[in-house]
């Protein structure tokens, strides 16, 4: 069973990714760490707990991480995710103190003890802090899957940059560098593939038919996000980036990509841009696997069959769901 740590900034699409991970029996989730991104890390930790309560997995520990990027002022994304980070659903808080151990301490202690993969769904601040202190521990991470960056697709918070890497570009740069030094590859689940994953009102209604309770939860947290997409992109539906990173971790055949050396720009108008050397100008050993294609219908089937339950409590089987062309 792969051991994983989920590093995230919930965040509406992070919440959906946590639902998927929590419902995946083949994952051993050692802990969830939060980082300031969509919302401050402490609010994100409370949101993670709300999602774990919904998923019936309140035992998974949540550690609060870095409150600000490594070197620059913090800019949240509450315009996209709401004042509470969960689409202004204002779900009741889960009572109880958080562990005194910080996210970075938890990551260090865990990786000293055992190997664990990391699925990163927010800015890479926690991981960069860890690797600045303990670069040796990257060898204890079998897979580092990061939702962030973009190759051919345009940015989502500047013409060229995706939010997670734009928010803390030094952290993103450091993580790609540390992977290069260790001869490893960061698996980059960027906007080229996540933009294909759209939650439409039709899909939402379909979810409610199959599992009214989970469907109602997803509707509650995504309404704000749907409105945001209509206002800014004139699309009916919302792009849900983060669950694809979890689905790809579990089922790599859902995406395709190529190996390349990648660097991150940290300054000026290109801040946060991933510079992917797809033509091998630099003749450097690849430090990344860049995803470029995904099977959106296959993802939806995988996602829905994992998170939705029948009235008897068992999960829907993938083959019991609608035709692939309808799901895509
Ligand atoms: C990423 O930024 C956040 O707003 C989302 O949660 C996702 O991780 C997409 O650019
Ligand atoms: Ca996120």
Short mmCIF file of C-alpha atoms and ligand atoms in Angstrom, two decimals:
data_model
loop_
_atom_site.label_atom_id
_atom_site.label_comp_id
_atom_site.label_asym_id
_atom_site.label_seq_id
_atom_site.Cartn_x
_atom_site.Cartn_y
_atom_site.Cartn_z
CA UNK A 1 0.00 0.00 0.00
CA UNK A 2 1.67 3.30 -1.02
CA UNK A 3 2.29 5.60 1.92
CA UNK A 4 1.53 9.23 1.13
CA UNK A 5 1.48 12.68 2.63
CA UNK A 6 -0.95 15.16 1.07
CA UNK A 7 0.35 18.72 1.14
CA UNK A 8 -2.47 21.12 0.31
CA UNK A 9 -4.23 24.49 0.66
CA UNK A 10 -7.96 23.69 0.85
CA UNK A 11 -9.36 25.26 -1.28
CA UNK A 12 -12.40 23.91 -3.15
CA UNK A 13 -10.55 21.65 -5.59
CA UNK A 14 -8.16 20.55 -2.82
CA UNK A 15 -11.26 19.48 -0.87
CA UNK A 16 -12.38 17.31 -3.80
CA UNK A 17 -8.87 15.84 -4.02
CA UNK A 18 -8.94 15.01 -0.30
CA UNK A 19 -12.34 13.32 -0.73
CA UNK A 20 -10.84 11.18 -3.50
CA UNK A 21 -7.72 10.26 -1.53
CA UNK A 22 -9.70 9.50 1.63
CA UNK A 23 -11.95 7.13 -0.33
CA UNK A 24 -9.05 5.24 -1.96
CA UNK A 25 -8.34 2.05 -0.02
CA UNK A 26 -4.94 1.46 -1.64
CA UNK A 27 -3.50 4.66 -0.10
CA UNK A 28 -2.06 4.81 3.38
CA UNK A 29 -2.39 8.51 4.21
CA UNK A 30 0.20 9.24 6.90
CA UNK A 31 -0.95 12.81 7.31
CA UNK A 32 -2.18 15.96 5.68
CA UNK A 33 -0.04 19.09 5.77
CA UNK A 34 -1.37 22.51 4.90
CA UNK A 35 0.35 25.52 3.40
CA UNK A 36 -0.72 29.10 2.80
CA UNK A 37 -2.09 29.30 -0.72
CA UNK A 38 -5.76 29.61 -1.54
CA UNK A 39 -6.25 30.45 2.15
CA UNK A 40 -3.85 30.82 5.11
CA UNK A 41 -2.43 27.49 6.32
CA UNK A 42 -4.39 27.51 9.60
CA UNK A 43 -7.71 28.04 7.83
CA UNK A 44 -6.73 25.35 5.33
CA UNK A 45 -6.09 22.93 8.20
CA UNK A 46 -9.58 23.52 9.58
CA UNK A 47 -10.98 22.99 6.07
CA UNK A 48 -9.05 19.73 5.70
CA UNK A 49 -10.67 18.53 8.91
CA UNK A 50 -14.12 19.48 7.63
CA UNK A 51 -13.49 17.39 4.51
CA UNK A 52 -12.16 14.45 6.53
CA UNK A 53 -15.31 14.56 8.66
CA UNK A 54 -17.41 14.42 5.49
CA UNK A 55 -15.29 11.54 4.18
CA UNK A 56 -15.63 9.58 7.44
CA UNK A 57 -11.84 9.71 8.00
CA UNK A 58 -11.44 12.05 11.01
CA UNK A 59 -8.51 9.98 12.32
CA UNK A 60 -6.10 11.28 9.64
CA UNK A 61 -3.86 13.89 11.34
CA UNK A 62 -3.63 17.42 9.93
CA UNK A 63 -0.50 19.55 10.47
CA UNK A 64 -0.42 23.30 9.97
CA UNK A 65 2.36 24.46 7.67
CA UNK A 66 4.12 27.59 6.51
CA UNK A 67 2.07 30.77 6.81
CA UNK A 68 3.92 32.70 4.07
CA UNK A 69 6.04 32.06 0.98
CA UNK A 70 9.81 31.73 1.39
CA UNK A 71 10.86 35.17 0.19
CA UNK A 72 7.91 37.26 -1.00
CA UNK A 73 4.64 38.56 0.47
CA UNK A 74 1.72 36.14 0.55
CA UNK A 75 -1.22 36.59 -1.84
CA UNK A 76 -4.24 34.35 -1.16
CA UNK A 77 -6.87 33.18 -3.67
CA UNK A 78 -9.99 33.86 -1.63
CA UNK A 79 -11.50 35.65 -4.62
CA UNK A 80 -11.68 32.20 -6.26
CA UNK A 81 -12.34 29.98 -3.23
CA UNK A 82 -14.41 32.23 -0.96
CA UNK A 83 -13.73 33.91 2.38
CA UNK A 84 -13.71 30.51 4.13
CA UNK A 85 -11.81 28.71 1.34
CA UNK A 86 -14.70 26.30 0.82
CA UNK A 87 -16.92 28.42 -1.39
CA UNK A 88 -18.44 30.37 1.52
CA UNK A 89 -20.26 27.24 2.65
CA UNK A 90 -19.29 28.18 6.23
CA UNK A 91 -19.52 24.56 7.39
CA UNK A 92 -19.25 24.13 11.17
CA UNK A 93 -15.71 23.84 12.50
CA UNK A 94 -14.33 20.55 13.75
CA UNK A 95 -13.43 21.13 17.41
CA UNK A 96 -10.13 20.14 18.97
CA UNK A 97 -6.54 21.37 18.97
CA UNK A 98 -4.11 20.75 16.14
CA UNK A 99 -0.83 18.89 16.76
CA UNK A 100 1.97 21.13 18.04
CA UNK A 101 4.26 19.57 15.43
CA UNK A 102 4.46 21.82 12.39
CA UNK A 103 3.99 20.50 8.86
CA UNK A 104 7.71 20.78 8.11
CA UNK A 105 8.63 18.97 11.35
CA UNK A 106 6.11 16.24 10.55
CA UNK A 107 7.54 15.83 7.06
CA UNK A 108 11.08 15.63 8.44
CA UNK A 109 10.24 13.17 11.22
CA UNK A 110 8.21 10.95 8.90
CA UNK A 111 10.81 10.79 6.13
CA UNK A 112 13.59 10.11 8.62
CA UNK A 113 11.61 7.09 9.80
CA UNK A 114 10.19 5.76 6.52
CA UNK A 115 9.69 6.41 2.83
CA UNK A 116 6.57 8.28 1.75
CA UNK A 117 5.39 9.77 -1.51
CA UNK A 118 4.10 13.32 -1.53
CA UNK A 119 1.13 14.66 -3.45
CA UNK A 120 1.42 18.45 -3.39
CA UNK A 121 -1.70 20.43 -4.23
CA UNK A 122 -0.63 23.92 -3.20
CA UNK A 123 2.42 26.20 -3.24
CA UNK A 124 5.60 24.21 -2.53
CA UNK A 125 6.67 26.25 0.53
CA UNK A 126 6.57 23.40 3.09
CA UNK A 127 8.56 21.09 0.82
CA UNK A 128 11.14 23.74 -0.05
CA UNK A 129 11.63 24.54 3.65
CA UNK A 130 12.14 20.85 4.34
CA UNK A 131 14.61 20.37 1.48
CA UNK A 132 16.55 23.55 2.34
CA UNK A 133 17.17 21.99 5.75
CA UNK A 134 17.38 18.33 4.75
CA UNK A 135 18.08 17.91 1.01
CA UNK A 136 19.02 14.27 1.73
CA UNK A 137 15.39 13.44 2.56
CA UNK A 138 14.30 13.82 -1.07
CA UNK A 139 15.72 10.33 -1.57
CA UNK A 140 13.11 9.02 0.85
CA UNK A 141 10.28 10.26 -1.41
CA UNK A 142 9.49 7.60 -4.04
CA UNK A 143 7.17 9.95 -5.96
CA UNK A 144 6.63 13.68 -5.78
CA UNK A 145 3.49 14.60 -7.70
CA UNK A 146 2.79 18.33 -7.83
CA UNK A 147 -0.29 20.11 -9.17
CA UNK A 148 1.22 23.25 -10.59
CA UNK A 149 2.86 24.89 -13.56
CA UNK A 150 2.03 24.79 -17.23
CA UNK A 151 3.81 23.84 -20.45
CA UNK A 152 1.85 24.86 -23.59
CA UNK A 153 -1.26 26.06 -21.78
CA UNK A 154 -1.53 29.67 -20.64
CA UNK A 155 -1.35 30.66 -16.98
CA UNK A 156 -4.26 31.22 -14.63
CA UNK A 157 -2.97 34.18 -12.64
CA UNK A 158 -0.66 35.79 -15.19
CA UNK A 159 -0.29 35.18 -18.93
CA UNK A 160 2.40 32.59 -18.22
CA UNK A 161 2.07 31.39 -14.62
CA UNK A 162 -0.09 28.98 -12.69
CA UNK A 163 -1.14 30.03 -9.15
CA UNK A 164 0.70 27.47 -6.97
CA UNK A 165 4.08 28.23 -8.53
CA UNK A 166 3.33 31.97 -8.90
CA UNK A 167 2.41 32.21 -5.20
CA UNK A 168 5.83 30.89 -4.10
CA UNK A 169 8.14 30.77 -7.12
CA UNK A 170 11.32 30.34 -5.04
CA UNK A 171 9.82 27.25 -3.43
CA UNK A 172 8.87 25.78 -6.81
CA UNK A 173 12.34 26.58 -8.18
CA UNK A 174 13.99 24.90 -5.17
CA UNK A 175 11.91 21.74 -5.49
CA UNK A 176 12.78 21.30 -9.19
CA UNK A 177 16.43 21.94 -8.31
CA UNK A 178 16.53 19.46 -5.47
CA UNK A 179 15.00 16.83 -7.74
CA UNK A 180 17.70 17.54 -10.34
CA UNK A 181 20.44 17.18 -7.73
CA UNK A 182 19.00 13.85 -6.57
CA UNK A 183 18.54 12.56 -10.14
CA UNK A 184 14.79 12.30 -9.59
CA UNK A 185 11.75 13.57 -11.49
CA UNK A 186 8.97 15.75 -10.14
CA UNK A 187 5.71 14.65 -11.77
CA UNK A 188 4.11 17.91 -12.88
CA UNK A 189 0.32 17.85 -13.15
CA UNK A 190 -0.04 21.27 -14.74
CA UNK A 191 -2.77 23.31 -16.35
CA UNK A 192 -2.25 21.52 -19.70
CA UNK A 193 -4.08 18.55 -18.22
CA UNK A 194 -6.08 19.95 -15.30
CA UNK A 195 -7.90 22.46 -17.55
CA UNK A 196 -9.56 19.48 -19.20
CA UNK A 197 -11.22 18.49 -15.92
CA UNK A 198 -14.43 20.48 -15.67
CA UNK A 199 -17.19 19.89 -13.15
CA UNK A 200 -20.39 20.88 -14.95
CA UNK A 201 -23.88 21.46 -13.52
CA UNK A 202 -24.95 18.26 -15.33
CA UNK A 203 -22.27 16.25 -13.56
CA UNK A 204 -23.26 17.80 -10.25
CA UNK A 205 -26.89 16.77 -10.76
CA UNK A 206 -25.72 13.30 -11.76
CA UNK A 207 -23.70 13.04 -8.54
CA UNK A 208 -26.71 14.05 -6.47
CA UNK A 209 -28.82 11.36 -8.15
CA UNK A 210 -26.22 8.69 -7.40
CA UNK A 211 -25.33 9.80 -3.86
CA UNK A 212 -27.50 12.63 -2.48
CA UNK A 213 -25.34 13.24 0.59
CA UNK A 214 -21.96 13.52 -1.13
CA UNK A 215 -23.58 15.31 -4.07
CA UNK A 216 -25.07 17.94 -1.73
CA UNK A 217 -21.67 18.48 -0.08
CA UNK A 218 -19.97 18.95 -3.45
CA UNK A 219 -22.73 21.33 -4.60
CA UNK A 220 -22.40 23.36 -1.40
CA UNK A 221 -18.68 23.94 -1.78
CA UNK A 222 -18.58 24.44 -5.57
CA UNK A 223 -21.39 26.99 -6.13
CA UNK A 224 -19.06 29.93 -5.51
CA UNK A 225 -16.44 28.42 -7.82
CA UNK A 226 -19.00 27.95 -10.59
CA UNK A 227 -20.00 31.62 -10.30
CA UNK A 228 -16.33 32.65 -10.42
CA UNK A 229 -15.76 30.69 -13.62
CA UNK A 230 -18.83 32.23 -15.23
CA UNK A 231 -17.78 35.74 -14.27
CA UNK A 232 -14.13 35.48 -15.36
CA UNK A 233 -14.04 32.80 -18.05
CA UNK A 234 -17.63 32.72 -19.31
CA UNK A 235 -17.83 28.96 -18.92
CA UNK A 236 -20.62 26.92 -17.37
CA UNK A 237 -18.71 24.66 -15.00
CA UNK A 238 -15.57 24.86 -12.91
CA UNK A 239 -12.07 23.56 -13.51
CA UNK A 240 -11.13 21.18 -10.70
CA UNK A 241 -7.35 20.91 -10.85
CA UNK A 242 -6.26 19.08 -7.73
CA UNK A 243 -8.21 15.78 -7.85
CA UNK A 244 -6.45 14.92 -11.12
CA UNK A 245 -3.12 14.83 -9.25
CA UNK A 246 -4.50 12.25 -6.82
CA UNK A 247 -6.17 10.23 -9.59
CA UNK A 248 -2.95 10.25 -11.64
CA UNK A 249 -0.95 9.15 -8.60
CA UNK A 250 -3.26 6.16 -8.22
CA UNK A 251 -3.79 5.48 -11.92
CA UNK A 252 -0.94 6.87 -14.05
CA UNK A 253 -2.58 5.62 -17.27
CA UNK A 254 -5.12 8.47 -16.95
CA UNK A 255 -2.43 10.89 -18.21
CA UNK A 256 0.46 10.98 -20.65
CA UNK A 257 3.54 13.17 -20.73
CA UNK A 258 7.26 13.36 -21.34
CA UNK A 259 10.48 13.75 -19.35
CA UNK A 260 12.29 17.07 -19.45
CA UNK A 261 14.50 19.44 -17.53
CA UNK A 262 12.36 22.21 -16.01
CA UNK A 263 13.32 25.44 -14.27
CA UNK A 264 11.09 28.06 -12.65
CA UNK A 265 11.40 31.81 -13.23
CA UNK A 266 11.13 33.77 -9.98
CA UNK A 267 11.29 37.42 -11.11
CA UNK A 268 9.48 40.02 -13.20
CA UNK A 269 6.56 39.52 -15.53
CA UNK A 270 7.35 35.80 -15.94
CA UNK A 271 7.34 35.12 -12.16
CA UNK A 272 6.24 31.53 -11.50
CA UNK A 273 6.54 30.38 -15.10
CA UNK A 274 7.72 26.81 -15.62
CA UNK A 275 10.37 26.83 -18.35
CA UNK A 276 10.23 23.33 -19.77
CA UNK A 277 13.20 22.43 -21.97
CA UNK A 278 11.19 20.15 -24.23
CA UNK A 279 13.69 20.56 -27.10
CA UNK A 280 16.69 19.73 -24.88
CA UNK A 281 18.56 23.00 -25.51
CA UNK A 282 20.28 22.74 -22.13
CA UNK A 283 21.34 19.08 -22.45
CA UNK A 284 20.47 18.50 -18.82
CA UNK A 285 19.28 15.32 -17.19
CA UNK A 286 15.44 15.47 -16.90
CA UNK A 287 14.22 16.51 -13.44
CA UNK A 288 10.52 16.37 -14.29
CA UNK A 289 7.79 14.39 -15.96
CA UNK A 290 5.47 16.89 -17.65
CA UNK A 291 1.89 15.77 -18.24
CA UNK A 292 0.34 16.94 -21.50
CA UNK A 293 -2.67 14.70 -22.12
CA UNK A 294 -5.44 13.26 -20.01
CA UNK A 295 -8.54 11.17 -20.45
CA UNK A 296 -11.18 13.45 -18.91
CA UNK A 297 -14.00 10.90 -19.14
CA UNK A 298 -11.77 8.25 -17.59
CA UNK A 299 -10.95 10.64 -14.76
CA UNK A 300 -14.64 11.40 -14.07
CA UNK A 301 -15.50 7.70 -13.99
CA UNK A 302 -12.61 7.03 -11.61
CA UNK A 303 -13.41 10.04 -9.40
CA UNK A 304 -17.16 9.50 -9.14
CA UNK A 305 -16.92 5.76 -8.55
CA UNK A 306 -14.52 6.41 -5.68
CA UNK A 307 -16.32 9.21 -3.86
CA UNK A 308 -19.98 8.25 -4.42
CA UNK A 309 -21.79 5.57 -2.44
CA UNK A 310 -25.01 3.65 -3.01
CA UNK A 311 -27.73 3.71 -0.33
CA UNK A 312 -26.30 0.43 1.06
CA UNK A 313 -22.95 2.16 1.67
CA UNK A 314 -20.99 0.36 -1.08
CA UNK A 315 -19.31 2.34 -3.82
CA UNK A 316 -20.63 2.65 -7.35
CA UNK A 317 -18.61 0.49 -9.71
CA UNK A 318 -16.92 2.36 -12.59
CA UNK A 319 -18.86 0.25 -15.14
CA UNK A 320 -22.18 1.20 -13.53
CA UNK A 321 -21.71 4.87 -14.41
CA UNK A 322 -22.80 6.69 -17.57
CA UNK A 323 -21.27 6.24 -21.02
CA UNK A 324 -17.75 7.67 -21.41
CA UNK A 325 -18.77 10.32 -23.96
CA UNK A 326 -21.35 11.66 -21.52
CA UNK A 327 -18.86 11.87 -18.67
CA UNK A 328 -16.09 13.62 -20.66
C1 LIG B 1 -4.17 25.54 -8.26
O1 LIG B 1 -4.28 26.78 -7.52
C2 LIG B 1 -5.31 26.69 -6.57
O2 LIG B 1 -6.16 27.76 -6.68
C3 LIG B 1 -6.00 25.38 -6.78
O3 LIG B 1 -6.36 24.82 -5.54
C4 LIG B 1 -4.99 24.54 -7.50
O4 LIG B 1 -4.15 23.84 -6.62
C5 LIG B 1 -4.59 25.78 -9.68
O5 LIG B 1 -3.81 26.78 -10.25
CA1 LIG B 2 -4.69 23.65 -4.30
#
